[in-house]
mmCIF file of C-alpha atoms and ligand atoms in Angstrom:
data_model
loop_
_atom_site.group_PDB
_atom_site.id
_atom_site.type_symbol
_atom_site.label_atom_id
_atom_site.label_comp_id
_atom_site.label_asym_id
_atom_site.label_seq_id
_atom_site.Cartn_x
_atom_site.Cartn_y
_atom_site.Cartn_z
ATOM 1 C CA MET T 25 -11.615 -5.585 8.576
ATOM 2 C CA GLU T 26 -12.343 -3.766 5.312
ATOM 3 C CA HIS T 27 -12.638 -5.113 1.767
ATOM 4 C CA ALA T 28 -12.531 -3.724 -1.787
ATOM 5 C CA GLN T 29 -13.018 -5.625 -5.032
ATOM 6 C CA VAL T 30 -10.625 -4.925 -7.937
ATOM 7 C CA THR T 31 -11.209 -6.254 -11.452
ATOM 8 C CA ASP T 32 -8.932 -6.224 -14.463
ATOM 9 C CA SER T 33 -9.179 -8.150 -17.737
ATOM 10 C CA THR T 34 -8.045 -11.520 -16.392
ATOM 11 C CA ILE T 35 -8.451 -11.686 -12.635
ATOM 12 C CA ASP T 36 -10.417 -10.383 -9.682
ATOM 13 C CA ILE T 37 -8.455 -9.342 -6.586
ATOM 14 C CA LYS T 38 -10.129 -8.792 -3.268
ATOM 15 C CA ILE T 39 -8.158 -6.298 -1.143
ATOM 16 C CA SER T 40 -8.629 -6.824 2.596
ATOM 17 C CA VAL T 41 -6.929 -4.827 5.333
ATOM 18 C CA GLY T 42 -6.576 -5.069 9.099
ATOM 19 C CA ALA T 43 -4.785 -2.933 11.689
ATOM 20 C CA ALA T 44 -3.740 -3.070 15.334
ATOM 21 C CA THR T 45 -1.765 -0.861 17.698
ATOM 22 C CA ASP T 46 -0.759 -1.534 21.280
ATOM 23 C CA VAL T 47 0.952 0.344 24.096
ATOM 24 C CA GLY T 48 3.411 -2.611 24.312
ATOM 25 C CA GLY T 49 6.193 -1.986 26.830
ATOM 26 C CA ARG T 50 5.458 1.716 27.497
ATOM 27 C CA ALA T 51 3.089 3.722 29.676
ATOM 28 C CA GLN T 52 1.534 5.626 26.726
ATOM 29 C CA ASN T 53 0.996 4.755 23.093
ATOM 30 C CA GLU T 54 2.772 7.351 20.935
ATOM 31 C CA ASP T 55 2.055 5.400 17.705
ATOM 32 C CA SER T 56 -0.919 6.429 15.547
ATOM 33 C CA ILE T 57 -2.443 4.310 12.806
ATOM 34 C CA LEU T 58 -4.813 5.139 9.944
ATOM 35 C CA LEU T 59 -7.011 2.774 7.949
ATOM 36 C CA ARG T 60 -9.462 4.568 5.649
ATOM 37 C CA PRO T 61 -11.382 3.323 2.561
ATOM 38 C CA LEU T 62 -10.868 5.594 -0.480
ATOM 39 C CA ASP T 63 -13.828 6.275 -2.791
ATOM 40 C CA PRO T 64 -13.353 6.083 -6.579
ATOM 41 C CA VAL T 65 -12.217 9.451 -8.039
ATOM 42 C CA GLY T 66 -13.236 10.905 -11.429
ATOM 43 C CA ILE T 67 -14.976 9.357 -14.429
ATOM 44 C CA GLY T 68 -13.813 7.925 -17.762
ATOM 45 C CA PRO T 69 -10.491 6.195 -18.538
ATOM 46 C CA ALA T 70 -8.536 8.399 -16.090
ATOM 47 C CA ALA T 71 -10.852 7.470 -13.195
ATOM 48 C CA GLN T 72 -9.177 5.971 -10.152
ATOM 49 C CA ALA T 73 -10.478 2.781 -8.577
ATOM 50 C CA ALA T 74 -11.659 2.507 -4.979
ATOM 51 C CA GLY T 75 -8.988 1.635 -2.446
ATOM 52 C CA PHE T 76 -7.505 2.272 0.951
ATOM 53 C CA LEU T 77 -5.294 4.772 2.717
ATOM 54 C CA LEU T 78 -3.097 3.189 5.401
ATOM 55 C CA ALA T 79 -0.473 4.686 7.708
ATOM 56 C CA VAL T 80 1.667 4.013 10.755
ATOM 57 C CA ALA T 81 3.251 7.007 12.548
ATOM 58 C CA ASP T 82 5.621 6.644 15.509
ATOM 59 C CA GLY T 83 5.770 9.829 17.567
ATOM 60 C CA MET T 84 8.538 11.154 19.808
ATOM 61 C CA GLY T 85 8.804 14.043 22.272
ATOM 62 C CA GLY T 86 8.149 14.683 25.962
ATOM 63 C CA HIS T 87 4.883 15.828 27.621
ATOM 64 C CA ALA T 88 2.591 13.887 25.243
ATOM 65 C CA GLY T 89 4.472 15.471 22.309
ATOM 66 C CA GLY T 90 4.911 12.105 20.569
ATOM 67 C CA GLU T 91 1.217 11.287 20.762
ATOM 68 C CA ILE T 92 0.275 14.713 19.368
ATOM 69 C CA ALA T 93 2.876 14.536 16.574
ATOM 70 C CA SER T 94 1.880 11.076 15.323
ATOM 71 C CA ARG T 95 -1.841 11.953 15.482
ATOM 72 C CA LEU T 96 -1.275 15.233 13.581
ATOM 73 C CA ALA T 97 0.613 13.285 10.894
ATOM 74 C CA THR T 98 -2.116 10.667 10.282
ATOM 75 C CA GLU T 99 -4.918 13.285 10.537
ATOM 76 C CA THR T 100 -3.208 15.557 8.003
ATOM 77 C CA LEU T 101 -2.673 12.647 5.609
ATOM 78 C CA ASP T 102 -6.338 11.694 5.940
ATOM 79 C CA GLU T 103 -7.540 15.279 5.353
ATOM 80 C CA ILE T 104 -5.358 15.846 2.288
ATOM 81 C CA PHE T 105 -6.527 12.598 0.634
ATOM 82 C CA ALA T 106 -10.180 13.243 1.554
ATOM 83 C CA GLY T 107 -10.143 16.604 -0.233
ATOM 84 C CA SER T 108 -7.966 15.595 -3.196
ATOM 85 C CA THR T 109 -9.021 15.102 -6.833
ATOM 86 C CA GLU T 110 -5.334 15.010 -7.926
ATOM 87 C CA PRO T 111 -4.778 11.923 -10.138
ATOM 88 C CA ASP T 112 -1.052 11.711 -9.192
ATOM 89 C CA ILE T 113 -1.035 9.833 -5.873
ATOM 90 C CA ALA T 114 2.696 10.401 -5.317
ATOM 91 C CA ALA T 115 2.095 14.178 -5.601
ATOM 92 C CA THR T 116 -0.745 13.933 -3.042
ATOM 93 C CA MET T 117 1.573 11.995 -0.699
ATOM 94 C CA LYS T 118 4.254 14.704 -0.965
ATOM 95 C CA THR T 119 1.694 17.447 -0.259
ATOM 96 C CA ALA T 120 0.356 15.529 2.761
ATOM 97 C CA PHE T 121 3.813 14.837 4.273
ATOM 98 C CA ARG T 122 4.933 18.463 3.806
ATOM 99 C CA ARG T 123 1.706 19.791 5.331
ATOM 100 C CA ALA T 124 2.064 17.361 8.252
ATOM 101 C CA ASN T 125 5.679 18.466 8.795
ATOM 102 C CA ALA T 126 4.640 22.139 8.884
ATOM 103 C CA ARG T 127 1.754 21.496 11.304
ATOM 104 C CA ILE T 128 3.855 19.436 13.727
ATOM 105 C CA PHE T 129 6.726 21.952 13.590
ATOM 106 C CA ALA T 130 4.281 24.800 14.328
ATOM 107 C CA GLU T 131 2.725 22.824 17.214
ATOM 108 C CA GLY T 132 6.175 21.945 18.614
ATOM 109 C CA SER T 133 7.542 25.493 18.417
ATOM 110 C CA GLY T 134 5.154 26.533 21.193
ATOM 111 C CA ALA T 135 6.423 23.778 23.515
ATOM 112 C CA GLU T 136 9.393 24.087 25.869
ATOM 113 C CA ASP T 137 11.309 21.178 24.322
ATOM 114 C CA ALA T 138 10.383 22.191 20.759
ATOM 115 C CA THR T 139 13.136 20.287 18.976
ATOM 116 C CA ALA T 140 12.133 16.946 20.460
ATOM 117 C CA MET T 141 8.586 16.802 19.019
ATOM 118 C CA GLY T 142 8.344 14.801 15.841
ATOM 119 C CA THR T 143 7.157 11.609 14.225
ATOM 120 C CA THR T 144 7.947 9.043 11.577
ATOM 121 C CA MET T 145 5.250 8.070 9.087
ATOM 122 C CA VAL T 146 4.950 5.281 6.556
ATOM 123 C CA ALA T 147 1.817 5.630 4.411
ATOM 124 C CA CYS T 148 0.338 3.496 1.656
ATOM 125 C CA ALA T 149 -2.413 4.495 -0.800
ATOM 126 C CA ILE T 150 -3.988 1.591 -2.698
ATOM 127 C CA ARG T 151 -5.981 2.369 -5.860
ATOM 128 C CA GLY T 152 -7.155 -0.853 -7.503
ATOM 129 C CA LYS T 153 -4.034 -2.993 -7.741
ATOM 130 C CA TYR T 154 -1.608 -0.036 -7.590
ATOM 131 C CA ALA T 155 0.150 0.799 -4.324
ATOM 132 C CA THR T 156 1.978 4.077 -3.622
ATOM 133 C CA ILE T 157 4.077 4.034 -0.455
ATOM 134 C CA ALA T 158 5.642 7.119 1.151
ATOM 135 C CA SER T 159 7.973 7.210 4.139
ATOM 136 C CA VAL T 160 9.904 9.533 6.420
ATOM 137 C CA GLY T 161 11.805 7.964 9.336
ATOM 138 C CA ASP T 162 12.151 4.330 10.315
ATOM 139 C CA SER T 163 8.619 2.899 10.346
ATOM 140 C CA ARG T 164 8.607 0.274 7.611
ATOM 141 C CA ALA T 165 6.610 -1.181 4.715
ATOM 142 C CA TYR T 166 7.268 -4.776 3.657
ATOM 143 C CA LEU T 167 6.033 -6.862 0.723
ATOM 144 C CA VAL T 168 5.337 -10.556 1.262
ATOM 145 C CA ARG T 169 5.433 -12.208 -2.187
ATOM 146 C CA ALA T 170 6.008 -15.902 -2.949
ATOM 147 C CA SER T 171 6.805 -16.637 0.739
ATOM 148 C CA ARG T 172 9.540 -13.981 0.838
ATOM 149 C CA LEU T 173 9.567 -10.834 2.966
ATOM 150 C CA THR T 174 11.146 -7.782 1.310
ATOM 151 C CA GLN T 175 11.578 -4.424 3.024
ATOM 152 C CA ILE T 176 10.247 -1.789 0.587
ATOM 153 C CA THR T 177 11.161 1.342 2.561
ATOM 154 C CA GLN T 178 14.628 2.329 3.746
ATOM 155 C CA ASP T 179 15.170 3.485 7.312
ATOM 156 C CA HIS T 180 16.231 7.135 7.506
ATOM 157 C CA THR T 181 18.649 6.410 10.342
ATOM 158 C CA VAL T 182 22.382 6.886 10.873
ATOM 159 C CA VAL T 183 22.781 3.120 11.374
ATOM 160 C CA ALA T 184 20.945 2.266 8.101
ATOM 161 C CA GLN T 185 23.365 4.571 6.275
ATOM 162 C CA GLN T 186 26.362 2.894 7.954
ATOM 163 C CA LEU T 187 24.912 -0.497 6.966
ATOM 164 C CA ALA T 188 24.470 0.625 3.335
ATOM 165 C CA LYS T 189 28.152 1.716 3.281
ATOM 166 C CA GLY T 190 29.270 -1.619 4.778
ATOM 167 C CA GLU T 191 30.595 0.081 7.936
ATOM 168 C CA VAL T 192 28.526 -2.209 10.203
ATOM 169 C CA THR T 193 27.112 -5.740 9.774
ATOM 170 C CA PRO T 194 23.330 -6.369 9.832
ATOM 171 C CA GLU T 195 23.733 -7.938 13.308
ATOM 172 C CA GLN T 196 25.667 -4.912 14.623
ATOM 173 C CA ALA T 197 23.034 -2.600 13.082
ATOM 174 C CA LYS T 198 20.210 -4.472 14.789
ATOM 175 C CA ARG T 199 21.875 -4.207 18.215
ATOM 176 C CA SER T 200 23.338 -0.695 17.876
ATOM 177 C CA PRO T 201 22.200 1.670 20.666
ATOM 178 C CA ALA T 202 22.076 4.406 17.985
ATOM 179 C CA ARG T 203 19.692 2.421 15.707
ATOM 180 C CA ASN T 204 16.781 4.773 16.460
ATOM 181 C CA GLN T 205 18.709 7.992 15.672
ATOM 182 C CA LEU T 206 16.702 9.469 12.804
ATOM 183 C CA MET T 207 18.171 11.506 9.934
ATOM 184 C CA HIS T 208 14.689 12.624 8.809
ATOM 185 C CA ALA T 209 11.413 12.976 10.742
ATOM 186 C CA LEU T 210 8.225 15.013 10.457
ATOM 187 C CA GLY T 211 8.179 18.160 12.602
ATOM 188 C CA HIS T 212 11.874 18.453 13.490
ATOM 189 C CA ARG T 213 12.650 21.192 10.975
ATOM 190 C CA GLU T 214 10.560 23.983 9.470
ATOM 191 C CA ARG T 215 10.871 22.465 5.990
ATOM 192 C CA LEU T 216 11.044 18.806 5.076
ATOM 193 C CA HIS T 217 14.198 17.863 3.103
ATOM 194 C CA SER T 218 13.543 18.058 -0.679
ATOM 195 C CA SER T 219 14.228 14.299 -1.067
ATOM 196 C CA MET T 220 11.459 13.503 1.447
ATOM 197 C CA PRO T 221 9.143 11.642 1.607
ATOM 198 C CA ALA T 222 10.762 8.667 -0.143
ATOM 199 C CA ILE T 223 8.181 7.273 -2.598
ATOM 200 C CA PHE T 224 7.834 3.675 -3.817
ATOM 201 C CA GLU T 225 5.267 2.443 -6.360
ATOM 202 C CA LEU T 226 4.312 -1.154 -7.051
ATOM 203 C CA THR T 227 1.618 -3.255 -8.729
ATOM 204 C CA LEU T 228 0.040 -5.854 -6.488
ATOM 205 C CA LEU T 229 -0.139 -9.442 -7.704
ATOM 206 C CA PRO T 230 -2.686 -12.012 -6.470
ATOM 207 C CA GLU T 231 -1.519 -13.528 -3.128
ATOM 208 C CA ASP T 232 0.649 -10.479 -2.276
ATOM 209 C CA ARG T 233 0.568 -9.042 1.232
ATOM 210 C CA LEU T 234 1.754 -5.620 2.347
ATOM 211 C CA PHE T 235 2.789 -5.071 5.926
ATOM 212 C CA LEU T 236 3.373 -1.727 7.683
ATOM 213 C CA CYS T 237 4.857 -1.521 11.190
ATOM 214 C CA SER T 238 6.631 0.641 13.747
ATOM 215 C CA ASP T 239 10.115 -0.154 15.109
ATOM 216 C CA GLY T 240 8.602 -1.577 18.324
ATOM 217 C CA PHE T 241 7.592 -4.500 16.111
ATOM 218 C CA TYR T 242 10.634 -5.235 13.955
ATOM 219 C CA ASP T 243 13.112 -4.771 16.814
ATOM 220 C CA VAL T 244 11.846 -8.024 18.373
ATOM 221 C CA VAL T 245 10.129 -10.146 15.657
ATOM 222 C CA GLU T 246 11.960 -12.153 12.977
ATOM 223 C CA ASP T 247 11.055 -12.077 9.252
ATOM 224 C CA GLY T 248 10.003 -15.753 9.182
ATOM 225 C CA ASP T 249 7.364 -15.141 11.882
ATOM 226 C CA VAL T 250 5.778 -12.370 9.794
ATOM 227 C CA ILE T 251 5.528 -14.607 6.701
ATOM 228 C CA ASP T 252 3.916 -17.435 8.716
ATOM 229 C CA VAL T 253 1.320 -15.205 10.384
ATOM 230 C CA VAL T 254 0.222 -13.180 7.324
ATOM 231 C CA ALA T 255 0.008 -16.300 5.132
ATOM 232 C CA ARG T 256 -2.244 -18.214 7.559
ATOM 233 C CA GLN T 257 -4.615 -15.595 8.934
ATOM 234 C CA ASP T 258 -6.930 -12.935 7.545
ATOM 235 C CA PRO T 259 -5.454 -9.396 7.759
ATOM 236 C CA GLN T 260 -7.273 -8.278 10.925
ATOM 237 C CA ASP T 261 -6.377 -11.448 12.837
ATOM 238 C CA ALA T 262 -2.813 -11.252 11.468
ATOM 239 C CA ALA T 263 -2.384 -7.611 12.599
ATOM 240 C CA ARG T 264 -3.580 -8.514 16.117
ATOM 241 C CA ALA T 265 -1.446 -11.671 16.220
ATOM 242 C CA LEU T 266 1.683 -9.732 15.180
ATOM 243 C CA THR T 267 1.272 -7.039 17.858
ATOM 244 C CA THR T 268 0.658 -9.807 20.436
ATOM 245 C CA LEU T 269 3.794 -11.594 19.221
ATOM 246 C CA ALA T 270 5.882 -8.412 19.694
ATOM 247 C CA LYS T 271 4.586 -8.140 23.287
ATOM 248 C CA GLU T 272 5.373 -11.826 23.939
ATOM 249 C CA ARG T 273 8.908 -11.120 22.671
ATOM 250 C CA GLN T 274 9.012 -8.340 25.280
ATOM 251 C CA THR T 275 9.159 -5.243 23.135
ATOM 252 C CA THR T 276 10.041 -2.231 25.289
ATOM 253 C CA ASP T 277 8.264 0.087 22.821
ATOM 254 C CA ASN T 278 4.768 0.736 21.407
ATOM 255 C CA VAL T 279 3.859 -1.646 18.603
ATOM 256 C CA SER T 280 1.692 -1.144 15.482
ATOM 257 C CA ALA T 281 0.926 -3.413 12.525
ATOM 258 C CA ILE T 282 -1.216 -2.999 9.387
ATOM 259 C CA VAL T 283 -1.693 -5.976 7.055
ATOM 260 C CA LEU T 284 -3.111 -5.874 3.507
ATOM 261 C CA GLU T 285 -3.955 -8.960 1.479
ATOM 262 C CA ALA T 286 -4.557 -9.066 -2.303
ATOM 263 C CA ALA T 287 -6.511 -12.307 -2.575
ATOM 264 C CA PRO T 288 -7.412 -13.757 -5.988
ATOM 265 C CA THR T 289 -11.160 -14.439 -6.168
ATOM 266 C CA ARG T 290 -11.703 -15.904 -9.658
ATOM 267 C CA ILE T 291 -10.153 -16.118 -13.109
ATOM 268 C CA ILE T 292 -12.326 -14.619 -15.847
ATOM 269 C CA VAL T 293 -12.019 -16.794 -18.979
ATOM 270 C CA ALA T 294 -12.566 -14.673 -22.107
ATOM 271 C CA PRO T 295 -15.167 -16.311 -24.493
ATOM 272 C CA THR T 296 -13.709 -17.723 -27.756
ATOM 273 C CA PRO T 297 -14.627 -15.256 -30.523
ATOM 274 C CA ALA T 298 -16.861 -16.595 -33.370
ATOM 275 C CA PRO T 299 -15.065 -16.872 -36.770
ATOM 276 C CA VAL T 300 -15.674 -13.809 -38.933
ATOM 277 C CA PRO T 301 -16.714 -14.735 -42.547
ATOM 278 C CA SER T 302 -14.393 -13.314 -45.219
ATOM 279 C CA ALA T 303 -15.771 -10.777 -47.734
ATOM 280 C CA GLY T 304 -15.383 -13.266 -50.646
ATOM 281 C CA ARG T 305 -17.375 -15.996 -48.914
ATOM 282 C CA SER T 306 -20.091 -13.630 -47.764
ATOM 283 C CA LEU T 307 -20.702 -12.459 -51.345
ATOM 284 C CA LEU T 308 -20.444 -15.926 -52.940
ATOM 285 C CA VAL T 309 -23.507 -17.368 -51.186
ATOM 286 C CA PRO T 310 -26.049 -14.691 -52.342
ATOM 287 C CA ILE T 311 -24.604 -14.673 -55.903
ATOM 288 C CA LEU T 312 -24.991 -18.470 -56.181
ATOM 289 C CA ALA T 313 -28.519 -18.228 -54.724
ATOM 290 C CA ALA T 314 -29.437 -15.533 -57.297
ATOM 291 C CA ILE T 315 -28.062 -17.654 -60.200
ATOM 292 C CA VAL T 316 -30.061 -20.706 -59.039
ATOM 293 C CA LEU T 317 -33.215 -18.562 -58.659
ATOM 294 C CA LEU T 318 -32.774 -17.024 -62.155
ATOM 295 C CA ALA T 319 -32.270 -20.514 -63.634
ATOM 296 C CA ILE T 320 -35.492 -21.729 -62.004
ATOM 297 C CA ILE T 321 -37.435 -18.649 -63.279
ATOM 298 C CA ALA T 322 -35.987 -19.163 -66.786
ATOM 299 C CA ALA T 323 -36.959 -22.862 -66.711
ATOM 300 C CA VAL T 324 -40.486 -22.038 -65.513
ATOM 301 C CA LEU T 325 -40.879 -19.335 -68.205
ATOM 302 C CA ALA T 326 -39.566 -21.686 -70.924
ATOM 303 C CA PHE T 327 -41.986 -24.416 -69.775
ATOM 304 C CA THR T 328 -44.926 -21.911 -69.778
ATOM 305 C CA VAL T 329 -44.059 -20.652 -73.323
ATOM 306 C CA LEU T 330 -43.915 -24.229 -74.637
HETATM 307 CA CA1 CA D 4 8.758 3.329 18.380
#
């Protein structure tokens, strides 16, 4: 597990992250995960705090194509962030996703079943308390805040679109055989759609948790189980426990989980400022002292003369 300390004017947050991936119910693991500490960038007020780069990619395609696609996606993301001094994290995310799309498409065009090779990717860059999340496909990012689980990303699937239009119920969507049909993925087309990746930005509060996962997880595990596990265990144990839970619930897919915790460490109480004397009072004291001194000198002189 990795840690980073974040300080602002009132509170310290300790960011901890943990990750796990498992072959689950398949012969090969076509998911790839990334968990990388980010060094601080720049100096002065525009400097960016230390943080983490996290990602889950869920590959697809025959003849090891899925494994290659998901690995190319996380490697490209890692490389782009490692070499970037760009202060706009969302811009860096877009560059990384587009580069990953081009690399996977180029790799897939040499294969016999070129159209099948692709991957989803949900990525999260944390800088201090700021999180930037980018997504293409149906791997998900969730926020756990105040004992509630909220899905941050939207699935780029046909079924998610039908659900948004009210054409299917959430239960029908969850059981639909077409629920994994993607509208967007990395590597399927030469150019990524101009609306991709979808970007979400949020400010972490103390006690927040972020959770990234592949569909092999959320197909079989209920929201309440996620809240219980991430609230009670440190991120690395929670990530392992959640992948184990998906296997116990008999996922037929690969399963990946990344958990981030923003734990409050201490409240910094600002010292009470000392009262500042007003200009009038500060002048009054020396003037009175001078008058008293002059009176004493005058009295001494008068006494001497007499
Ligand atoms: Ca999957």
